[in-house]
JSON list of C-alpha atoms in Angstrom, two decimals:
[
{"chain": "A", "resi": 26, "resn": "MET", "atom": "CA", "xyz": [216.88, 109.19, 62.19]},
{"chain": "A", "resi": 27, "resn": "LYS", "atom": "CA", "xyz": [214.52, 109.23, 59.22]},
{"chain": "A", "resi": 28, "resn": "LEU", "atom": "CA", "xyz": [211.03, 107.83, 59.59]},
{"chain": "A", "resi": 29, "resn": "PRO", "atom": "CA", "xyz": [210.27, 105.52, 56.64]},
{"chain": "A", "resi": 30, "resn": "ILE", "atom": "CA", "xyz": [207.13, 105.81, 54.55]},
{"chain": "A", "resi": 31, "resn": "LEU", "atom": "CA", "xyz": [204.63, 103.05, 55.36]},
{"chain": "A", "resi": 32, "resn": "ASN", "atom": "CA", "xyz": [204.37, 101.13, 52.11]},
{"chain": "A", "resi": 33, "resn": "GLY", "atom": "CA", "xyz": [202.63, 97.91, 53.11]},
{"chain": "A", "resi": 34, "resn": "GLU", "atom": "CA", "xyz": [205.72, 95.78, 53.64]},
{"chain": "A", "resi": 35, "resn": "ASN", "atom": "CA", "xyz": [207.41, 97.65, 56.48]},
{"chain": "A", "resi": 36, "resn": "TYR", "atom": "CA", "xyz": [204.65, 98.04, 59.08]},
{"chain": "A", "resi": 37, "resn": "ALA", "atom": "CA", "xyz": [206.56, 96.68, 62.10]},
{"chain": "A", "resi": 38, "resn": "LYS", "atom": "CA", "xyz": [209.66, 98.80, 61.45]},
{"chain": "A", "resi": 39, "resn": "TRP", "atom": "CA", "xyz": [207.54, 101.86, 60.60]},
{"chain": "A", "resi": 40, "resn": "LEU", "atom": "CA", "xyz": [205.52, 101.55, 63.83]},
{"chain": "A", "resi": 41, "resn": "GLU", "atom": "CA", "xyz": [208.66, 101.09, 65.94]},
{"chain": "A", "resi": 42, "resn": "LEU", "atom": "CA", "xyz": [210.32, 104.19, 64.47]},
{"chain": "A", "resi": 43, "resn": "LEU", "atom": "CA", "xyz": [207.09, 106.20, 64.61]},
{"chain": "A", "resi": 44, "resn": "GLU", "atom": "CA", "xyz": [206.67, 105.50, 68.33]},
{"chain": "A", "resi": 45, "resn": "LEU", "atom": "CA", "xyz": [210.33, 106.39, 68.92]},
{"chain": "A", "resi": 46, "resn": "THR", "atom": "CA", "xyz": [209.97, 109.62, 66.95]},
{"chain": "A", "resi": 47, "resn": "LEU", "atom": "CA", "xyz": [206.78, 110.64, 68.77]},
{"chain": "A", "resi": 48, "resn": "GLY", "atom": "CA", "xyz": [208.48, 109.93, 72.10]},
{"chain": "A", "resi": 49, "resn": "CYS", "atom": "CA", "xyz": [211.58, 111.95, 71.21]},
{"chain": "A", "resi": 50, "resn": "MET", "atom": "CA", "xyz": [209.40, 114.86, 70.08]},
{"chain": "A", "resi": 51, "resn": "ASN", "atom": "CA", "xyz": [207.34, 114.60, 73.30]},
{"chain": "A", "resi": 52, "resn": "LEU", "atom": "CA", "xyz": [204.22, 113.97, 71.21]},
{"chain": "A", "resi": 53, "resn": "ASP", "atom": "CA", "xyz": [203.39, 110.49, 72.49]},
{"chain": "A", "resi": 54, "resn": "LEU", "atom": "CA", "xyz": [200.88, 111.71, 75.08]},
{"chain": "A", "resi": 55, "resn": "THR", "atom": "CA", "xyz": [197.98, 110.96, 72.76]},
{"chain": "A", "resi": 56, "resn": "ILE", "atom": "CA", "xyz": [199.29, 107.44, 72.11]},
{"chain": "A", "resi": 57, "resn": "ASN", "atom": "CA", "xyz": [199.88, 106.59, 75.78]},
{"chain": "A", "resi": 58, "resn": "GLU", "atom": "CA", "xyz": [197.00, 108.41, 77.50]},
{"chain": "A", "resi": 59, "resn": "GLU", "atom": "CA", "xyz": [193.24, 108.37, 77.01]},
{"chain": "A", "resi": 60, "resn": "LYS", "atom": "CA", "xyz": [191.60, 111.52, 75.70]},
{"chain": "A", "resi": 61, "resn": "PRO", "atom": "CA", "xyz": [190.74, 113.80, 78.62]},
{"chain": "A", "resi": 62, "resn": "GLU", "atom": "CA", "xyz": [187.14, 114.83, 79.15]},
{"chain": "A", "resi": 63, "resn": "ASP", "atom": "CA", "xyz": [186.02, 117.94, 77.31]},
{"chain": "A", "resi": 64, "resn": "LEU", "atom": "CA", "xyz": [186.63, 121.19, 79.12]},
{"chain": "A", "resi": 65, "resn": "THR", "atom": "CA", "xyz": [183.97, 122.89, 81.18]},
{"chain": "A", "resi": 66, "resn": "ASP", "atom": "CA", "xyz": [183.86, 126.09, 83.20]},
{"chain": "A", "resi": 67, "resn": "GLU", "atom": "CA", "xyz": [184.70, 124.06, 86.29]},
{"chain": "A", "resi": 68, "resn": "ASN", "atom": "CA", "xyz": [188.08, 122.78, 85.07]},
{"chain": "A", "resi": 69, "resn": "THR", "atom": "CA", "xyz": [191.23, 123.86, 86.88]},
{"chain": "A", "resi": 70, "resn": "PRO", "atom": "CA", "xyz": [194.08, 125.64, 85.08]},
{"chain": "A", "resi": 71, "resn": "ASP", "atom": "CA", "xyz": [196.14, 122.42, 85.30]},
{"chain": "A", "resi": 72, "resn": "GLN", "atom": "CA", "xyz": [193.34, 120.44, 83.63]},
{"chain": "A", "resi": 73, "resn": "ARG", "atom": "CA", "xyz": [193.09, 123.09, 80.92]},
{"chain": "A", "resi": 74, "resn": "ASP", "atom": "CA", "xyz": [196.85, 122.97, 80.32]},
{"chain": "A", "resi": 75, "resn": "TYR", "atom": "CA", "xyz": [196.80, 119.16, 80.16]},
{"chain": "A", "resi": 76, "resn": "TYR", "atom": "CA", "xyz": [193.88, 119.24, 77.71]},
{"chain": "A", "resi": 77, "resn": "ALA", "atom": "CA", "xyz": [195.71, 121.74, 75.47]},
{"chain": "A", "resi": 78, "resn": "LYS", "atom": "CA", "xyz": [198.89, 119.66, 75.62]},
{"chain": "A", "resi": 79, "resn": "TRP", "atom": "CA", "xyz": [196.96, 116.48, 74.77]},
{"chain": "A", "resi": 80, "resn": "GLN", "atom": "CA", "xyz": [195.17, 118.19, 71.84]},
{"chain": "A", "resi": 81, "resn": "ARG", "atom": "CA", "xyz": [198.46, 119.48, 70.44]},
{"chain": "A", "resi": 82, "resn": "SER", "atom": "CA", "xyz": [200.01, 116.02, 70.81]},
{"chain": "A", "resi": 83, "resn": "ASN", "atom": "CA", "xyz": [197.03, 114.46, 69.03]},
{"chain": "A", "resi": 84, "resn": "ASN", "atom": "CA", "xyz": [197.03, 116.94, 66.13]},
{"chain": "A", "resi": 85, "resn": "MET", "atom": "CA", "xyz": [200.78, 116.75, 65.56]},
{"chain": "A", "resi": 86, "resn": "SER", "atom": "CA", "xyz": [200.82, 112.95, 65.89]},
{"chain": "A", "resi": 87, "resn": "LEU", "atom": "CA", "xyz": [198.05, 112.55, 63.32]},
{"chain": "A", "resi": 88, "resn": "ARG", "atom": "CA", "xyz": [199.92, 114.84, 60.92]},
{"chain": "A", "resi": 89, "resn": "LEU", "atom": "CA", "xyz": [203.17, 112.94, 61.40]},
{"chain": "A", "resi": 90, "resn": "ILE", "atom": "CA", "xyz": [201.48, 109.56, 60.95]},
{"chain": "A", "resi": 91, "resn": "LYS", "atom": "CA", "xyz": [199.68, 110.60, 57.77]},
{"chain": "A", "resi": 92, "resn": "ALA", "atom": "CA", "xyz": [202.76, 112.32, 56.35]},
{"chain": "A", "resi": 93, "resn": "ASN", "atom": "CA", "xyz": [204.73, 109.08, 56.63]},
{"chain": "A", "resi": 94, "resn": "MET", "atom": "CA", "xyz": [202.30, 106.81, 54.81]},
{"chain": "A", "resi": 95, "resn": "SER", "atom": "CA", "xyz": [202.08, 106.16, 51.11]},
{"chain": "A", "resi": 96, "resn": "ARG", "atom": "CA", "xyz": [199.17, 107.95, 49.47]},
{"chain": "A", "resi": 97, "resn": "THR", "atom": "CA", "xyz": [197.47, 104.66, 48.60]},
{"chain": "A", "resi": 98, "resn": "ILE", "atom": "CA", "xyz": [197.55, 103.40, 52.17]},
{"chain": "A", "resi": 99, "resn": "ARG", "atom": "CA", "xyz": [196.51, 106.77, 53.58]},
{"chain": "A", "resi": 100, "resn": "ARG", "atom": "CA", "xyz": [193.42, 106.75, 51.33]},
{"chain": "A", "resi": 101, "resn": "SER", "atom": "CA", "xyz": [192.47, 103.25, 52.48]},
{"chain": "A", "resi": 102, "resn": "ILE", "atom": "CA", "xyz": [192.48, 104.15, 56.21]},
{"chain": "A", "resi": 103, "resn": "PRO", "atom": "CA", "xyz": [189.37, 105.99, 57.45]},
{"chain": "A", "resi": 104, "resn": "ASP", "atom": "CA", "xyz": [189.99, 109.17, 59.42]},
{"chain": "A", "resi": 105, "resn": "LYS", "atom": "CA", "xyz": [189.74, 108.89, 63.20]},
{"chain": "A", "resi": 106, "resn": "PRO", "atom": "CA", "xyz": [189.55, 111.67, 65.81]},
{"chain": "A", "resi": 107, "resn": "THR", "atom": "CA", "xyz": [192.61, 110.51, 67.76]},
{"chain": "A", "resi": 108, "resn": "ALA", "atom": "CA", "xyz": [196.05, 109.29, 66.76]},
{"chain": "A", "resi": 109, "resn": "ARG", "atom": "CA", "xyz": [195.62, 106.23, 68.99]},
{"chain": "A", "resi": 110, "resn": "GLU", "atom": "CA", "xyz": [192.40, 105.20, 67.17]},
{"chain": "A", "resi": 111, "resn": "TYR", "atom": "CA", "xyz": [194.06, 105.86, 63.81]},
{"chain": "A", "resi": 112, "resn": "LEU", "atom": "CA", "xyz": [197.03, 103.65, 64.71]},
{"chain": "A", "resi": 113, "resn": "ASP", "atom": "CA", "xyz": [194.66, 100.95, 65.99]},
{"chain": "A", "resi": 114, "resn": "THR", "atom": "CA", "xyz": [192.85, 100.99, 62.63]},
{"chain": "A", "resi": 115, "resn": "ILE", "atom": "CA", "xyz": [196.16, 100.65, 60.78]},
{"chain": "A", "resi": 116, "resn": "LYS", "atom": "CA", "xyz": [197.21, 97.82, 63.11]},
{"chain": "A", "resi": 117, "resn": "GLU", "atom": "CA", "xyz": [193.94, 95.93, 62.50]},
{"chain": "A", "resi": 118, "resn": "GLN", "atom": "CA", "xyz": [194.54, 96.12, 58.76]},
{"chain": "A", "resi": 119, "resn": "TYR", "atom": "CA", "xyz": [198.09, 94.81, 59.02]},
{"chain": "A", "resi": 120, "resn": "VAL", "atom": "CA", "xyz": [197.36, 92.08, 61.57]},
{"chain": "A", "resi": 121, "resn": "SER", "atom": "CA", "xyz": [194.58, 90.70, 59.35]},
{"chain": "A", "resi": 122, "resn": "THR", "atom": "CA", "xyz": [196.81, 91.08, 56.29]},
{"chain": "A", "resi": 123, "resn": "ASP", "atom": "CA", "xyz": [199.63, 89.17, 57.99]},
{"chain": "A", "resi": 124, "resn": "SER", "atom": "CA", "xyz": [197.23, 86.38, 58.97]},
{"chain": "A", "resi": 125, "resn": "SER", "atom": "CA", "xyz": [195.73, 86.10, 55.50]},
{"chain": "A", "resi": 126, "resn": "THR", "atom": "CA", "xyz": [199.19, 86.22, 53.92]},
{"chain": "A", "resi": 127, "resn": "MET", "atom": "CA", "xyz": [200.36, 83.40, 56.16]},
{"chain": "A", "resi": 128, "resn": "ILE", "atom": "CA", "xyz": [197.27, 81.31, 55.32]},
{"chain": "A", "resi": 129, "resn": "THR", "atom": "CA", "xyz": [197.90, 81.87, 51.62]},
{"chain": "A", "resi": 130, "resn": "LEU", "atom": "CA", "xyz": [201.56, 80.92, 51.96]},
{"chain": "A", "resi": 131, "resn": "ILE", "atom": "CA", "xyz": [200.69, 77.77, 53.89]},
{"chain": "A", "resi": 132, "resn": "ALA", "atom": "CA", "xyz": [198.21, 76.82, 51.17]},
{"chain": "A", "resi": 133, "resn": "LYS", "atom": "CA", "xyz": [200.90, 77.37, 48.52]},
{"chain": "A", "resi": 134, "resn": "LEU", "atom": "CA", "xyz": [203.35, 75.29, 50.53]},
{"chain": "A", "resi": 135, "resn": "GLY", "atom": "CA", "xyz": [200.78, 72.50, 50.72]},
{"chain": "A", "resi": 136, "resn": "ALA", "atom": "CA", "xyz": [200.44, 72.67, 46.94]},
{"chain": "A", "resi": 137, "resn": "ILE", "atom": "CA", "xyz": [204.11, 71.84, 46.39]},
{"chain": "A", "resi": 138, "resn": "LYS", "atom": "CA", "xyz": [204.12, 68.18, 45.45]},
{"chain": "A", "resi": 139, "resn": "TYR", "atom": "CA", "xyz": [206.95, 65.74, 45.31]},
{"chain": "A", "resi": 140, "resn": "LYS", "atom": "CA", "xyz": [207.93, 65.16, 41.70]},
{"chain": "A", "resi": 141, "resn": "ALA", "atom": "CA", "xyz": [209.83, 62.14, 40.47]},
{"chain": "A", "resi": 142, "resn": "MET", "atom": "CA", "xyz": [212.02, 64.45, 38.40]},
{"chain": "A", "resi": 143, "resn": "MET", "atom": "CA", "xyz": [213.58, 65.96, 41.53]},
{"chain": "A", "resi": 144, "resn": "TYR", "atom": "CA", "xyz": [217.04, 64.62, 42.10]},
{"chain": "A", "resi": 145, "resn": "PHE", "atom": "CA", "xyz": [218.17, 63.79, 45.59]},
{"chain": "A", "resi": 146, "resn": "ASP", "atom": "CA", "xyz": [221.74, 64.94, 45.83]},
{"chain": "A", "resi": 147, "resn": "GLU", "atom": "CA", "xyz": [223.31, 63.69, 49.03]},
{"chain": "A", "resi": 148, "resn": "GLN", "atom": "CA", "xyz": [219.82, 63.31, 50.49]},
{"chain": "A", "resi": 149, "resn": "SER", "atom": "CA", "xyz": [218.90, 66.97, 50.11]},
{"chain": "A", "resi": 150, "resn": "VAL", "atom": "CA", "xyz": [217.01, 68.83, 47.44]},
{"chain": "A", "resi": 151, "resn": "GLN", "atom": "CA", "xyz": [216.45, 72.52, 46.86]},
{"chain": "A", "resi": 152, "resn": "VAL", "atom": "CA", "xyz": [212.74, 73.27, 46.92]},
{"chain": "A", "resi": 153, "resn": "PRO", "atom": "CA", "xyz": [211.86, 76.29, 44.80]},
{"chain": "A", "resi": 154, "resn": "SER", "atom": "CA", "xyz": [209.67, 78.79, 46.61]},
{"chain": "A", "resi": 155, "resn": "PRO", "atom": "CA", "xyz": [206.38, 79.33, 44.78]},
{"chain": "A", "resi": 156, "resn": "THR", "atom": "CA", "xyz": [206.56, 83.02, 45.61]},
{"chain": "A", "resi": 157, "resn": "ARG", "atom": "CA", "xyz": [209.20, 85.35, 46.92]},
{"chain": "A", "resi": 158, "resn": "GLU", "atom": "CA", "xyz": [207.01, 85.89, 50.00]},
{"chain": "A", "resi": 159, "resn": "PHE", "atom": "CA", "xyz": [208.04, 82.45, 51.26]},
{"chain": "A", "resi": 160, "resn": "ARG", "atom": "CA", "xyz": [211.44, 83.87, 52.14]},
{"chain": "A", "resi": 161, "resn": "GLY", "atom": "CA", "xyz": [211.35, 84.37, 55.86]},
{"chain": "A", "resi": 162, "resn": "TYR", "atom": "CA", "xyz": [208.43, 81.99, 56.37]},
{"chain": "A", "resi": 163, "resn": "ILE", "atom": "CA", "xyz": [209.97, 78.65, 55.46]},
{"chain": "A", "resi": 164, "resn": "PRO", "atom": "CA", "xyz": [213.54, 77.45, 55.20]},
{"chain": "A", "resi": 165, "resn": "PRO", "atom": "CA", "xyz": [214.92, 76.79, 51.71]},
{"chain": "A", "resi": 166, "resn": "ILE", "atom": "CA", "xyz": [216.30, 73.25, 52.23]},
{"chain": "A", "resi": 167, "resn": "VAL", "atom": "CA", "xyz": [214.37, 69.99, 52.51]},
{"chain": "A", "resi": 168, "resn": "VAL", "atom": "CA", "xyz": [216.42, 67.07, 53.81]},
{"chain": "A", "resi": 169, "resn": "TYR", "atom": "CA", "xyz": [215.13, 63.56, 53.18]},
{"chain": "A", "resi": 170, "resn": "ARG", "atom": "CA", "xyz": [216.33, 61.22, 55.90]},
{"chain": "A", "resi": 171, "resn": "GLY", "atom": "CA", "xyz": [216.11, 57.69, 54.66]},
{"chain": "A", "resi": 172, "resn": "SER", "atom": "CA", "xyz": [217.94, 55.27, 52.43]},
{"chain": "A", "resi": 173, "resn": "SER", "atom": "CA", "xyz": [217.64, 55.51, 48.69]},
{"chain": "A", "resi": 174, "resn": "SER", "atom": "CA", "xyz": [215.52, 52.36, 48.75]},
{"chain": "A", "resi": 175, "resn": "THR", "atom": "CA", "xyz": [212.93, 54.11, 50.95]},
{"chain": "A", "resi": 176, "resn": "LYS", "atom": "CA", "xyz": [212.50, 57.21, 48.82]},
{"chain": "A", "resi": 177, "resn": "PRO", "atom": "CA", "xyz": [208.81, 58.08, 48.53]},
{"chain": "A", "resi": 178, "resn": "ALA", "atom": "CA", "xyz": [206.81, 57.30, 45.44]},
{"chain": "A", "resi": 179, "resn": "PRO", "atom": "CA", "xyz": [205.96, 60.31, 43.26]},
{"chain": "A", "resi": 180, "resn": "ASN", "atom": "CA", "xyz": [202.55, 61.02, 44.85]},
{"chain": "A", "resi": 181, "resn": "GLU", "atom": "CA", "xyz": [203.19, 59.53, 48.28]},
{"chain": "A", "resi": 182, "resn": "GLN", "atom": "CA", "xyz": [202.76, 61.80, 51.28]},
{"chain": "A", "resi": 183, "resn": "VAL", "atom": "CA", "xyz": [205.81, 62.22, 53.47]},
{"chain": "A", "resi": 184, "resn": "PRO", "atom": "CA", "xyz": [205.57, 63.64, 57.00]},
{"chain": "A", "resi": 185, "resn": "VAL", "atom": "CA", "xyz": [207.50, 66.89, 57.19]},
{"chain": "A", "resi": 186, "resn": "GLU", "atom": "CA", "xyz": [208.71, 68.68, 60.30]},
{"chain": "A", "resi": 187, "resn": "LEU", "atom": "CA", "xyz": [210.48, 71.98, 60.79]},
{"chain": "A", "resi": 188, "resn": "MET", "atom": "CA", "xyz": [213.70, 71.56, 62.71]},
{"chain": "A", "resi": 189, "resn": "PRO", "atom": "CA", "xyz": [213.94, 74.30, 65.37]},
{"chain": "A", "resi": 190, "resn": "HIS", "atom": "CA", "xyz": [216.98, 76.59, 65.17]},
{"chain": "A", "resi": 191, "resn": "SER", "atom": "CA", "xyz": [217.88, 75.04, 61.86]},
{"chain": "A", "resi": 192, "resn": "ASN", "atom": "CA", "xyz": [217.60, 75.98, 58.23]},
{"chain": "A", "resi": 193, "resn": "GLU", "atom": "CA", "xyz": [215.99, 72.75, 57.11]},
{"chain": "A", "resi": 194, "resn": "VAL", "atom": "CA", "xyz": [212.73, 70.87, 56.90]},
{"chain": "A", "resi": 195, "resn": "VAL", "atom": "CA", "xyz": [213.09, 67.15, 57.56]},
{"chain": "A", "resi": 196, "resn": "ALA", "atom": "CA", "xyz": [211.04, 64.61, 55.63]},
{"chain": "A", "resi": 197, "resn": "GLU", "atom": "CA", "xyz": [211.03, 61.27, 57.46]},
{"chain": "A", "resi": 198, "resn": "PRO", "atom": "CA", "xyz": [210.33, 58.02, 55.60]},
{"chain": "A", "resi": 199, "resn": "VAL", "atom": "CA", "xyz": [207.06, 56.29, 56.40]},
{"chain": "A", "resi": 200, "resn": "THR", "atom": "CA", "xyz": [207.67, 52.83, 57.87]}
]
């Protein structure tokens, strides 16, 4: 199993394989457990062993995480003392990026206007995606359900709904 390099488009897959790799290497202690309190003279040998094991897990995890990120992304993420905090920082960046990407794509979808030059062929029309990012966010087929006499005017708004478990968006005629 080869851990992919985080390049900005593969965060979910990268995180899944990273967690699997850390688990298989027995280095996931720092991800799953809080940092133990700093050692004092009063700590037991078991506490000292656990602390050493946690520190090793943290150091190796941070190295593995950083080694499997593109240089550009690695430079954009501020250093953190623990692997868990570092992963949380990466996650925050990608969750906000996914949200802003979705908002942008929705805005682009809203900008697609019905044009009189589109031909309805058997009541369906291929809608070109404004960007390749739309793939995976919206289905490629728009089906107009109505008679040819009820086709919308060029600038008329038509209610559109996504059909669940289907590869089509349905535009219903306004009555």
